[in-house]
Structures are given as C-alpha cells and as structure tokens.
Amino acid sequence: MSPPSSFEPTSGRSSSWHGLTRYSLQRQLVVRFALVFLLVTCSGSLLALLGYQTLAQQAQRRSADEAAQYLTRRYEALQDYWLRNADEVKAQIDFMRVFVPQDPQGNWPRLRAYFAALEGKLDQFPSGVVLDPQGRPVFGYGSESEALQRRLVEDAAVPRWFYSEERRSLYSLVAVPLWLGRPGNGRLVLLQPVDNGVLRQLGNQDTHLYLVHEGRVLAGSGGVPDYERRLEVEYNGPIDDERGQRYEQRVVPLFEDGGPVFVLQQRVVRVLSPLLVLAGSFTLMAVLAAVLWLVLGRWASRLAQRVARLRSANAQFAHQHVLSPAVEQALALAQTEPDEIGEVAVASRTLMQSVLQYNEEHFAHLQTLDMLEEGVVELAPDGRYLRASPGWARLAGFELQSDALIFDHIHLEDVENLRHQFLQLAEGEKNSLSGRLRLRRLDAKELWIEYRFISGTRRGGSVRGVLRDITQSYQLEKHVTHMALHDALTGLPNRVLLEDRCKMALRSAERNGLTVALGFLDLDHFKHVNDQFGHKTGDELLVALATAMRHCLRAGDTLARWGGDEFVVLLPDLSSQADAEDAIAKLAAVCQSPIRLGETEFNATFSMGVALYPADAKNVETLLSQADRAMFAAKQQGRNTVRFFAEIAQREEDRKALYIQNRLATAIREGRIRTWFQPIVDAKTRRVVSCEALARWQDETYGWVSPATFVPMAENLGLIREMGQQVWKQAIENLHRWRERGLDMRISVNVSRRQLFTPTFTADLLEDLDRLAIPVSVVDLEITESVAMEDAEHTERRLAELSEAGFGIAIDDFGTGYSSLSQLHDMPASKIKIDVSFVRRAQTEQGSQLIQAVVKISSAFGLQTVAEGVEAEDIAQVLTSQGVTLLQGYHFGKPMSAEDFGRYLADNLSAAAVPRSA
C-alpha cells in the first residue's frame, strides 16, 4: 500500500500531528540537558578522582625513587668513609714499623700485639685478615677471622661482602694494600659490620630500611628486627602492613654481583580522601550545569518556540497551498531575530512564493504543451504510460487507456529494438535513448517518428520522452540518399555503392575461398547514337540496356553505371573463371538483341575488361584498375570483345604502370611533387576569395602524370602522408608570400586519411602556421565524405580538435558518401563541397532539386556550399540562383603553378576593383 501524500488535506491527521509535536523541541532539550548533566557530572567526577589518585601515586613513586637514589648515594659515601678508616689503620701499622725486614720472625707477634692493643677501641673493624702477596691468608684477628680465612681460601679473589651464619650478621669487606717487609706487598682485609646502627644512619623518619639476605631480615633502621621475618625482595611497588598502612617499596642492591639488598619502605601519605575529591568535583560540575542552564535555558526555549512557528507555517502551506495570513503571521514570529532561524523563515517565504509561481508556470506550460504537435510522454520502466500529452495521442492515433504500453503502438519490426533499449535504460547501462522508428496506427498509415527518452534521477524511476513526426524529412532524406548512391538516369548503383559492395564481396570471398569477377563494360560507338538521334534517345537506350542487363544477372550480382556509356558488373561468389565467362556471355547476348525505341531498332555491342579476385588483385582499388586496363585492351583489339586481365598481364602497358609506380616513390622521397592552385570565387561577386592546393607531378619520361593515376598509387604505396606534407608546406609558403604582397585570401588543402589520423597532426599544422605568422582562420582542410564517415567517432573527435584550433573544415565530394544530411550537425564542418556529378546535373529537374536540398540543409546548419566542376557561365548562374555560396571550376580558372596563380590573383583583384558594366 502506498504511503499517503504529503499534501493530503485530512484535518484530523494534521491537528493530531500538531498536538504531538508542540513544544517537542523544549522537552527534548530538557531531557537531553539532564542526560548530558548526569553523564558529564559522573564522568567528570570519576575522571577527577582518577586523575587525583594517578597524580598522588606518581608523586609517591617519584618520592620513593628519589629516596632509593639517596640511599644509594649515602651507602656509597659510607663505603668511602670505611675505606678511609682502613687506610688510617694501614698507615698506623706502617708508622709503627710492625713489619721489619731484619726481624721477620717478630712481625706477626708485633701485629697481633697492635690489634690486641686496639681491641675495644676499633669498633668499626672487629675482625680482619692479612693476605700474603700470593693472596693466601697468613694472619687473622677477631671472632670471625677463621671463617673469613676459610672463605678467602675458597675464593680466588677477595669478595665484597661476608655473611656469618652463626651470628646472622653481614659484613662489608674493606681491603687495602699492606707492606709485609721481606715477602713484599700483601693485603689487609677488614670486616665492617652492616647492622642496625648503619641502617639508622642511612634511613630517615618517613622510611623503614631493612637489610635482607636470602629473604631474611638481618637488620633494620627501627631497631633489632624479627629474625624470622621474611620480605619479598623482587617487588618494587606499593605494599600494605598488618595495620593497613600503605608503603611504597624499593629494593636497592648493595653490590653489583648480587647478594644482600636494602629494602626501602616509604609510607604513603594521603592528603585528601577519595570521597572528598569525588564530592568536590560533583559539586563543581553541578554548579557549572546550573549556570549553563540559567544562561542558555530561556534562549533555547525561545529558539524552540520559533522553530515550532516555522514548522506550523510550513505545515499550513503544505495543507492549503496558499500563502494565507496565518502562514504569514507564523513566519513573522519565526523571523523575530536576525539569525539562522530568521534566515530559514525568509527562505521558506521565498520558497513558498516560488512554489506558487512554479505551479502557475507549470499549468501554463501544460496548456502550451497541449498545443504542440510533438508528443510528450512519461513512462514506467516497463513501458507503461504514466502520462501523455494530447499531441502524442494525435500523433499515435489512439486514446490513452489505463495499463497501456508504448510498445503496443510501435511497428512490429521496431518494437524489439525499443524493448532492448528500455531494458538497458532500466538496468542503468544508459541514461538516455534516441533514434527513429515507425508507429503502428489503427489507420495503417506508416508514420516515422524521432524519439528521445531520458531516465529519472534514480534507478527504476520513470522515463520521460519527446517524440515528433519526421515522416516528410525522412522520406526526403531517403530520396536524397538514394540519389547519392544511385545513378539518376538508370537507377543503377553509382560508384560509391559499387565500391562498398565490392568490399563486402571481397571479404566474403576471402572467408569462403571463392572468386569475385569485376568487369568494366563500355558501349561501342555510343557517341554515334547521341549525335544521330539526340541525347534523349541515347538516354532511353541506356535505360533500356540497363534494365535488360540487370534482369539477366543473379540476385546477388551488381550492375552499376560508372559514367556516360560505361557500366561495371560485379559477380561475387564464383567458383572459377568459367562461371564469370557464362555470366558475361548472357550480358553479351542481351546487348546483341535488338532494342526498339519508337520506330528505330538498335543493336548495341560492348567492350569489356574483367579482373578476378584473388588472382589479379587483392583489394577493390587494384581490382578496378586491372579491369579498366583490360577494357582498354579490349577496345584496342577492335571492340565488341571481352578481355580478362590475366590475358594481358605481361603487356607493355603493365610494365609502364609499374615503372610509374617506382618513379613516383622516388619523386616523393626527393620532394619533386609540385603544388598547383585553382581559384575559388564568390558566387555573387565573382571575386577570388580562396584557392585549392592540388598535387601535380611531371615525370622525366612520361611528362605530366594525371593525379587520378599517381594519387591512388601513393595511397597503395603508403606514401600519401609524405606527399600530403609536401603539398601542405608548399601551399602555406606560397600563401605567406601572397599575404606579404597584400593579397588577402584563404586556402584549402586536401587531407588524406593517413594524415588525419596522425597523432600529432594538429600540433604539426599549428607549428608550421606559427612559424610563418599565418592565422589559422584562413586555412580550410578538405576531407572527402567517405573519409569523414569511415570510423566516424574517431574522425569526429579529430575534426572537433581541428575546429577548436581555428581551422575551417570542408567536406569534399559531398553526396557521394553514405552520410545522411541529418548527420551534418555532428560534424564540426564549415563548408560543403558539392560533388561535380551533382553540378553537371544542375540544369535537370532532379539535379536541381538535389542541389537545392543540400543548400537549404547546409544553410540551416550555418554551412557554406562550394560547387566543384563549374565549366560554363549558365551552370554558374543556375548554381548562384539556387543559393550556392562559392564556385570552383575551369570556367574561372584551371589549376596553375604558384607563379601563374600569383599573376592571376593580382589581375582578378584589380579587375574586381572596377565596377562591372551593365
């Protein structure tokens, strides 16, 4: 079930919603503030307590670490003090000359007497041992001397400390060198007890200091320790005693090689209790929250009331679709302060006014849409009608029914393609559709329409489209296309269509391993028919012969008119040359049969040259060339005969063609191609406004070679780009010289397909023009229509690049290719050059209609038209009256060298300056 419309005028629902949401922002504000207060207060208090405890612990640890460092320094100072005392004892022994070399036997008694005299006075060193130079004990005094001597015998070196298990006492060993008389230097090792008195010297009031060995307490700073007490000497950190008092413990080793350690326990002092810290932080947070509420509460309440007024105004407008006084009053209350809410209120009023204006304009647009002939539709993704304008109903000839599909009104041959395109639109592969199709009307009338559909902003949304009737323009285009591809007199395919079918036939033969025959057919002595009976009879004879020959060919064969009395027959899918000979024999039989035109009977004969694929040629151009040569050989043999190219392959003419081909390659490499120029004049003023640069070549043996011969050869040799570059450079250099002489004009240069698709083509041209300071805008680049249509997408991008750079683009030989006139808007062209075959028919009815159609459509696209091959004044006047912009042909000037054209140009400009006489 679909949700109700947001504009539903149900008063009960609206008032209920209004009651539920009144002051809801205030309630949300209070609840959220309370929650934030509780969250911030609790978390802040806990964080304060945690922070306080962390800081206190860090301070205590730092204090304990400092106490441990102080203990280490104090103990080191005490050791230095003991060492100095030992040095004093050694000095007294030396002073008293206890060890006398002359009386070695009395040394030890004197030493014993010395220590006996000091007994009771020497508190620091109660026991000691003397070591000989070899480190062996030789003397001892005190209660621990025997145990110490045994220890020294066991150890190779003098240890740093000595533990008496019997007395449970720890001693620090102080060793100083002692001269023993005749034996030499020995060592005096004294025992310094580390007891409670020493620990009291090292400790202080706030710490407990213990001497621990193997986990047992040996001494303490607080007095005689409990000898059964054991301490954990591997732990540095807080500990608690039996009374619950917390201490920070540090373990300080006495010696680097292990053994006894000092255990320092510093009492932890708490300045503030956790409950007091928690209560204080909670109180502080509560006070801060109260202040914030007093400061922001009333302001937030007013904001909520203004937002509620704004919501009320929008709800009333959505319900009534009218900017009523109640809506205005609510917006005014919301706009009391110059803040963001006030700006939203202003924007809401502007939006409401825009919506009302849009509704009025939308209604007017719908009324206007009803008057248009185009059909406008909105469709579901599956093609169902959601909306349709009356223009579409008139166009399709039906009344819109519920659940009707657009596919129901499309011609059966076009409906599947449209369904496929709609599927691509629904799946997101495309976001727009365009094309042409036929309608299926109830009155069976065939109607061609042009459509364009676009999808909605989201996938699966509706599809909107515009459809218009193009039946007349389609029929005109179809007629123009047919005329562009067929001979106007006989209706046979012309050269363009023939070449296309030749390419298809050669591809098919290559795949299937078959033979293709192509024959050039020239009627013998046809000029006599025109001279004796007139051109009308000659044309009727051509039509009759074309009809008869076409009927005797197979369905897949092609008979084309090449021009004048020349025909070309294409015979694809042959098994051998014998099949071609059979088909040509049928043509000969048809031509030899009498043809009656009125009271006159004609017997026609022809000369034909035939070339076979793949035996004689591998491509269309060569196949046509070989067939043409064979045809001339047939004429030279006496006419009314057929010659195959294979029969004449070794003749002199073939050797000549090969020679020319080799000489051409050398001429291009040596830069001997010359550029000539043919004038292009304004159709109305007859003033020269431009010229076309044309390639010319003079061979040392054969003289001037026709461009129709060497240009295709250059294409086949892959040298057309190099030849085009030579023509281009000569053309712009001459243009530079003419412009320096003050001759302001344009120039047109032909561009081959190889040149056009060179990656750096545009950059190279611009660099050459910049070097000579020639404006880009005075240069037109001519490409043939067939090149423009081949790889149309790539060609269009390159032409757009050239056009954006400033070059003019001229489509040469227009009307001989496959492009429809509607494709002109996709080409960035500035000129259309009408093919000479159309110009020659300018005085016929069909030719005149064709030229007029080309001129009108070119004018609609803002393009100039250039008529080629103008050879007489009457043709020039007809073309001018039909609206052709520019004229070119022998009537105004043949192609000429740069020097001759410079003089011609100067004469023309000076003549143009003199007004014409009546």
mmCIF file with all atom_site columns, C-alpha atoms in Angstrom, residues 190-278:
data_model
loop_
_atom_site.group_PDB
_atom_site.id
_atom_site.type_symbol
_atom_site.label_atom_id
_atom_site.label_alt_id
_atom_site.label_comp_id
_atom_site.label_asym_id
_atom_site.label_entity_id
_atom_site.label_seq_id
_atom_site.pdbx_PDB_ins_code
_atom_site.Cartn_x
_atom_site.Cartn_y
_atom_site.Cartn_z
_atom_site.occupancy
_atom_site.B_iso_or_equiv
_atom_site.pdbx_formal_charge
_atom_site.auth_seq_id
_atom_site.auth_comp_id
_atom_site.auth_asym_id
_atom_site.auth_atom_id
_atom_site.pdbx_PDB_model_num
ATOM 1  C CA . LEU A 1 190 ? 88.921 -5.781  57.392 1.00 0.00 ? 190 LEU A CA 1
ATOM 2  C CA . LEU A 1 191 ? 85.327 -6.705  58.277 1.00 0.00 ? 191 LEU A CA 1
ATOM 3  C CA . GLN A 1 192 ? 82.856 -3.782  58.611 1.00 0.00 ? 192 GLN A CA 1
ATOM 4  C CA . PRO A 1 193 ? 79.518 -4.926  60.155 1.00 0.00 ? 193 PRO A CA 1
ATOM 5  C CA . VAL A 1 194 ? 76.332 -3.711  58.434 1.00 0.00 ? 194 VAL A CA 1
ATOM 6  C CA . ASP A 1 195 ? 73.918 -3.602  61.381 1.00 0.00 ? 195 ASP A CA 1
ATOM 7  C CA . ASN A 1 196 ? 71.020 -1.631  62.808 1.00 0.00 ? 196 ASN A CA 1
ATOM 8  C CA . GLY A 1 197 ? 73.237 1.374   63.511 1.00 0.00 ? 197 GLY A CA 1
ATOM 9  C CA . VAL A 1 198 ? 74.396 1.554   59.913 1.00 0.00 ? 198 VAL A CA 1
ATOM 10 C CA . LEU A 1 199 ? 70.775 1.343   58.670 1.00 0.00 ? 199 LEU A CA 1
ATOM 11 C CA . ARG A 1 200 ? 69.743 4.127   61.090 1.00 0.00 ? 200 ARG A CA 1
ATOM 12 C CA . GLN A 1 201 ? 72.457 6.288   59.560 1.00 0.00 ? 201 GLN A CA 1
ATOM 13 C CA . LEU A 1 202 ? 71.150 5.527   56.066 1.00 0.00 ? 202 LEU A CA 1
ATOM 14 C CA . GLY A 1 203 ? 67.392 5.842   56.837 1.00 0.00 ? 203 GLY A CA 1
ATOM 15 C CA . ASN A 1 204 ? 65.143 8.738   57.825 1.00 0.00 ? 204 ASN A CA 1
ATOM 16 C CA . GLN A 1 205 ? 61.931 9.349   59.753 1.00 0.00 ? 205 GLN A CA 1
ATOM 17 C CA . ASP A 1 206 ? 59.451 8.608   56.911 1.00 0.00 ? 206 ASP A CA 1
ATOM 18 C CA . THR A 1 207 ? 61.057 5.382   55.764 1.00 0.00 ? 207 THR A CA 1
ATOM 19 C CA . HIS A 1 208 ? 61.721 1.884   57.042 1.00 0.00 ? 208 HIS A CA 1
ATOM 20 C CA . LEU A 1 209 ? 65.021 0.426   55.895 1.00 0.00 ? 209 LEU A CA 1
ATOM 21 C CA . TYR A 1 210 ? 65.819 -3.303  56.091 1.00 0.00 ? 210 TYR A CA 1
ATOM 22 C CA . LEU A 1 211 ? 68.885 -5.369  55.271 1.00 0.00 ? 211 LEU A CA 1
ATOM 23 C CA . VAL A 1 212 ? 67.731 -8.592  53.644 1.00 0.00 ? 212 VAL A CA 1
ATOM 24 C CA . HIS A 1 213 ? 69.763 -11.625 52.683 1.00 0.00 ? 213 HIS A CA 1
ATOM 25 C CA . GLU A 1 214 ? 68.160 -14.658 51.028 1.00 0.00 ? 214 GLU A CA 1
ATOM 26 C CA . GLY A 1 215 ? 64.701 -13.336 52.012 1.00 0.00 ? 215 GLY A CA 1
ATOM 27 C CA . ARG A 1 216 ? 65.536 -12.984 55.737 1.00 0.00 ? 216 ARG A CA 1
ATOM 28 C CA . VAL A 1 217 ? 65.776 -9.640  57.545 1.00 0.00 ? 217 VAL A CA 1
ATOM 29 C CA . LEU A 1 218 ? 69.239 -9.184  59.081 1.00 0.00 ? 218 LEU A CA 1
ATOM 30 C CA . ALA A 1 219 ? 68.942 -5.589  60.279 1.00 0.00 ? 219 ALA A CA 1
ATOM 31 C CA . GLY A 1 220 ? 66.525 -2.690  60.331 1.00 0.00 ? 220 GLY A CA 1
ATOM 32 C CA . SER A 1 221 ? 66.546 1.063   60.824 1.00 0.00 ? 221 SER A CA 1
ATOM 33 C CA . GLY A 1 222 ? 63.862 0.726   63.512 1.00 0.00 ? 222 GLY A CA 1
ATOM 34 C CA . GLY A 1 223 ? 65.874 -1.454  65.908 1.00 0.00 ? 223 GLY A CA 1
ATOM 35 C CA . VAL A 1 224 ? 66.537 -5.155  66.422 1.00 0.00 ? 224 VAL A CA 1
ATOM 36 C CA . PRO A 1 225 ? 64.450 -6.878  63.727 1.00 0.00 ? 225 PRO A CA 1
ATOM 37 C CA . ASP A 1 226 ? 62.407 -10.011 63.861 1.00 0.00 ? 226 ASP A CA 1
ATOM 38 C CA . TYR A 1 227 ? 64.941 -12.510 62.501 1.00 0.00 ? 227 TYR A CA 1
ATOM 39 C CA . GLU A 1 228 ? 62.157 -14.839 61.405 1.00 0.00 ? 228 GLU A CA 1
ATOM 40 C CA . ARG A 1 229 ? 60.507 -12.188 59.275 1.00 0.00 ? 229 ARG A CA 1
ATOM 41 C CA . ARG A 1 230 ? 60.870 -12.582 55.516 1.00 0.00 ? 230 ARG A CA 1
ATOM 42 C CA . LEU A 1 231 ? 60.470 -9.880  52.868 1.00 0.00 ? 231 LEU A CA 1
ATOM 43 C CA . GLU A 1 232 ? 59.749 -10.099 49.121 1.00 0.00 ? 232 GLU A CA 1
ATOM 44 C CA . VAL A 1 233 ? 62.861 -8.588  47.564 1.00 0.00 ? 233 VAL A CA 1
ATOM 45 C CA . GLU A 1 234 ? 61.770 -8.952  43.932 1.00 0.00 ? 234 GLU A CA 1
ATOM 46 C CA . TYR A 1 235 ? 58.953 -6.405  44.074 1.00 0.00 ? 235 TYR A CA 1
ATOM 47 C CA . ASN A 1 236 ? 59.067 -2.643  43.599 1.00 0.00 ? 236 ASN A CA 1
ATOM 48 C CA . GLY A 1 237 ? 55.720 -1.032  44.284 1.00 0.00 ? 237 GLY A CA 1
ATOM 49 C CA . PRO A 1 238 ? 53.026 -0.367  46.898 1.00 0.00 ? 238 PRO A CA 1
ATOM 50 C CA . ILE A 1 239 ? 52.553 -2.777  49.853 1.00 0.00 ? 239 ILE A CA 1
ATOM 51 C CA . ASP A 1 240 ? 50.349 -2.779  52.969 1.00 0.00 ? 240 ASP A CA 1
ATOM 52 C CA . ASP A 1 241 ? 51.439 -3.722  56.502 1.00 0.00 ? 241 ASP A CA 1
ATOM 53 C CA . GLU A 1 242 ? 49.410 -5.532  59.199 1.00 0.00 ? 242 GLU A CA 1
ATOM 54 C CA . ARG A 1 243 ? 47.764 -2.250  60.282 1.00 0.00 ? 243 ARG A CA 1
ATOM 55 C CA . GLY A 1 244 ? 46.629 -1.335  56.804 1.00 0.00 ? 244 GLY A CA 1
ATOM 56 C CA . GLN A 1 245 ? 49.256 1.343   56.350 1.00 0.00 ? 245 GLN A CA 1
ATOM 57 C CA . ARG A 1 246 ? 50.441 1.553   52.717 1.00 0.00 ? 246 ARG A CA 1
ATOM 58 C CA . TYR A 1 247 ? 54.118 1.845   51.844 1.00 0.00 ? 247 TYR A CA 1
ATOM 59 C CA . GLU A 1 248 ? 55.951 2.308   48.567 1.00 0.00 ? 248 GLU A CA 1
ATOM 60 C CA . GLN A 1 249 ? 58.723 -0.308  48.469 1.00 0.00 ? 249 GLN A CA 1
ATOM 61 C CA . ARG A 1 250 ? 62.043 -0.122  46.601 1.00 0.00 ? 250 ARG A CA 1
ATOM 62 C CA . VAL A 1 251 ? 64.766 -2.811  46.545 1.00 0.00 ? 251 VAL A CA 1
ATOM 63 C CA . VAL A 1 252 ? 68.334 -1.407  46.383 1.00 0.00 ? 252 VAL A CA 1
ATOM 64 C CA . PRO A 1 253 ? 71.191 -3.939  45.857 1.00 0.00 ? 253 PRO A CA 1
ATOM 65 C CA . LEU A 1 254 ? 74.312 -3.425  47.980 1.00 0.00 ? 254 LEU A CA 1
ATOM 66 C CA . PHE A 1 255 ? 76.665 -4.995  45.464 1.00 0.00 ? 255 PHE A CA 1
ATOM 67 C CA . GLU A 1 256 ? 76.645 -5.287  41.691 1.00 0.00 ? 256 GLU A CA 1
ATOM 68 C CA . ASP A 1 257 ? 77.224 -9.059  41.760 1.00 0.00 ? 257 ASP A CA 1
ATOM 69 C CA . GLY A 1 258 ? 74.062 -9.770  43.780 1.00 0.00 ? 258 GLY A CA 1
ATOM 70 C CA . GLY A 1 259 ? 73.828 -10.863 47.399 1.00 0.00 ? 259 GLY A CA 1
ATOM 71 C CA . PRO A 1 260 ? 72.260 -8.840  50.225 1.00 0.00 ? 260 PRO A CA 1
ATOM 72 C CA . VAL A 1 261 ? 69.941 -5.949  49.417 1.00 0.00 ? 261 VAL A CA 1
ATOM 73 C CA . PHE A 1 262 ? 68.411 -2.934  51.136 1.00 0.00 ? 262 PHE A CA 1
ATOM 74 C CA . VAL A 1 263 ? 64.603 -2.904  51.222 1.00 0.00 ? 263 VAL A CA 1
ATOM 75 C CA . LEU A 1 264 ? 63.291 0.682   51.475 1.00 0.00 ? 264 LEU A CA 1
ATOM 76 C CA . GLN A 1 265 ? 59.657 1.155   52.520 1.00 0.00 ? 265 GLN A CA 1
ATOM 77 C CA . GLN A 1 266 ? 58.329 4.727   52.378 1.00 0.00 ? 266 GLN A CA 1
ATOM 78 C CA . ARG A 1 267 ? 54.999 5.495   53.984 1.00 0.00 ? 267 ARG A CA 1
ATOM 79 C CA . VAL A 1 268 ? 52.254 6.678   51.600 1.00 0.00 ? 268 VAL A CA 1
ATOM 80 C CA . VAL A 1 269 ? 50.570 9.854   52.862 1.00 0.00 ? 269 VAL A CA 1
ATOM 81 C CA . ARG A 1 270 ? 47.053 10.654  51.611 1.00 0.00 ? 270 ARG A CA 1
ATOM 82 C CA . VAL A 1 271 ? 46.336 14.396  51.601 1.00 0.00 ? 271 VAL A CA 1
ATOM 83 C CA . LEU A 1 272 ? 42.674 14.075  50.516 1.00 0.00 ? 272 LEU A CA 1
ATOM 84 C CA . SER A 1 273 ? 40.319 11.142  50.769 1.00 0.00 ? 273 SER A CA 1
ATOM 85 C CA . PRO A 1 274 ? 38.673 9.787   47.573 1.00 0.00 ? 274 PRO A CA 1
ATOM 86 C CA . LEU A 1 275 ? 35.183 10.581  48.880 1.00 0.00 ? 275 LEU A CA 1
ATOM 87 C CA . LEU A 1 276 ? 36.139 14.199  49.478 1.00 0.00 ? 276 LEU A CA 1
ATOM 88 C CA . VAL A 1 277 ? 37.606 14.530  45.969 1.00 0.00 ? 277 VAL A CA 1
ATOM 89 C CA . LEU A 1 278 ? 34.505 12.887  44.438 1.00 0.00 ? 278 LEU A CA 1
#
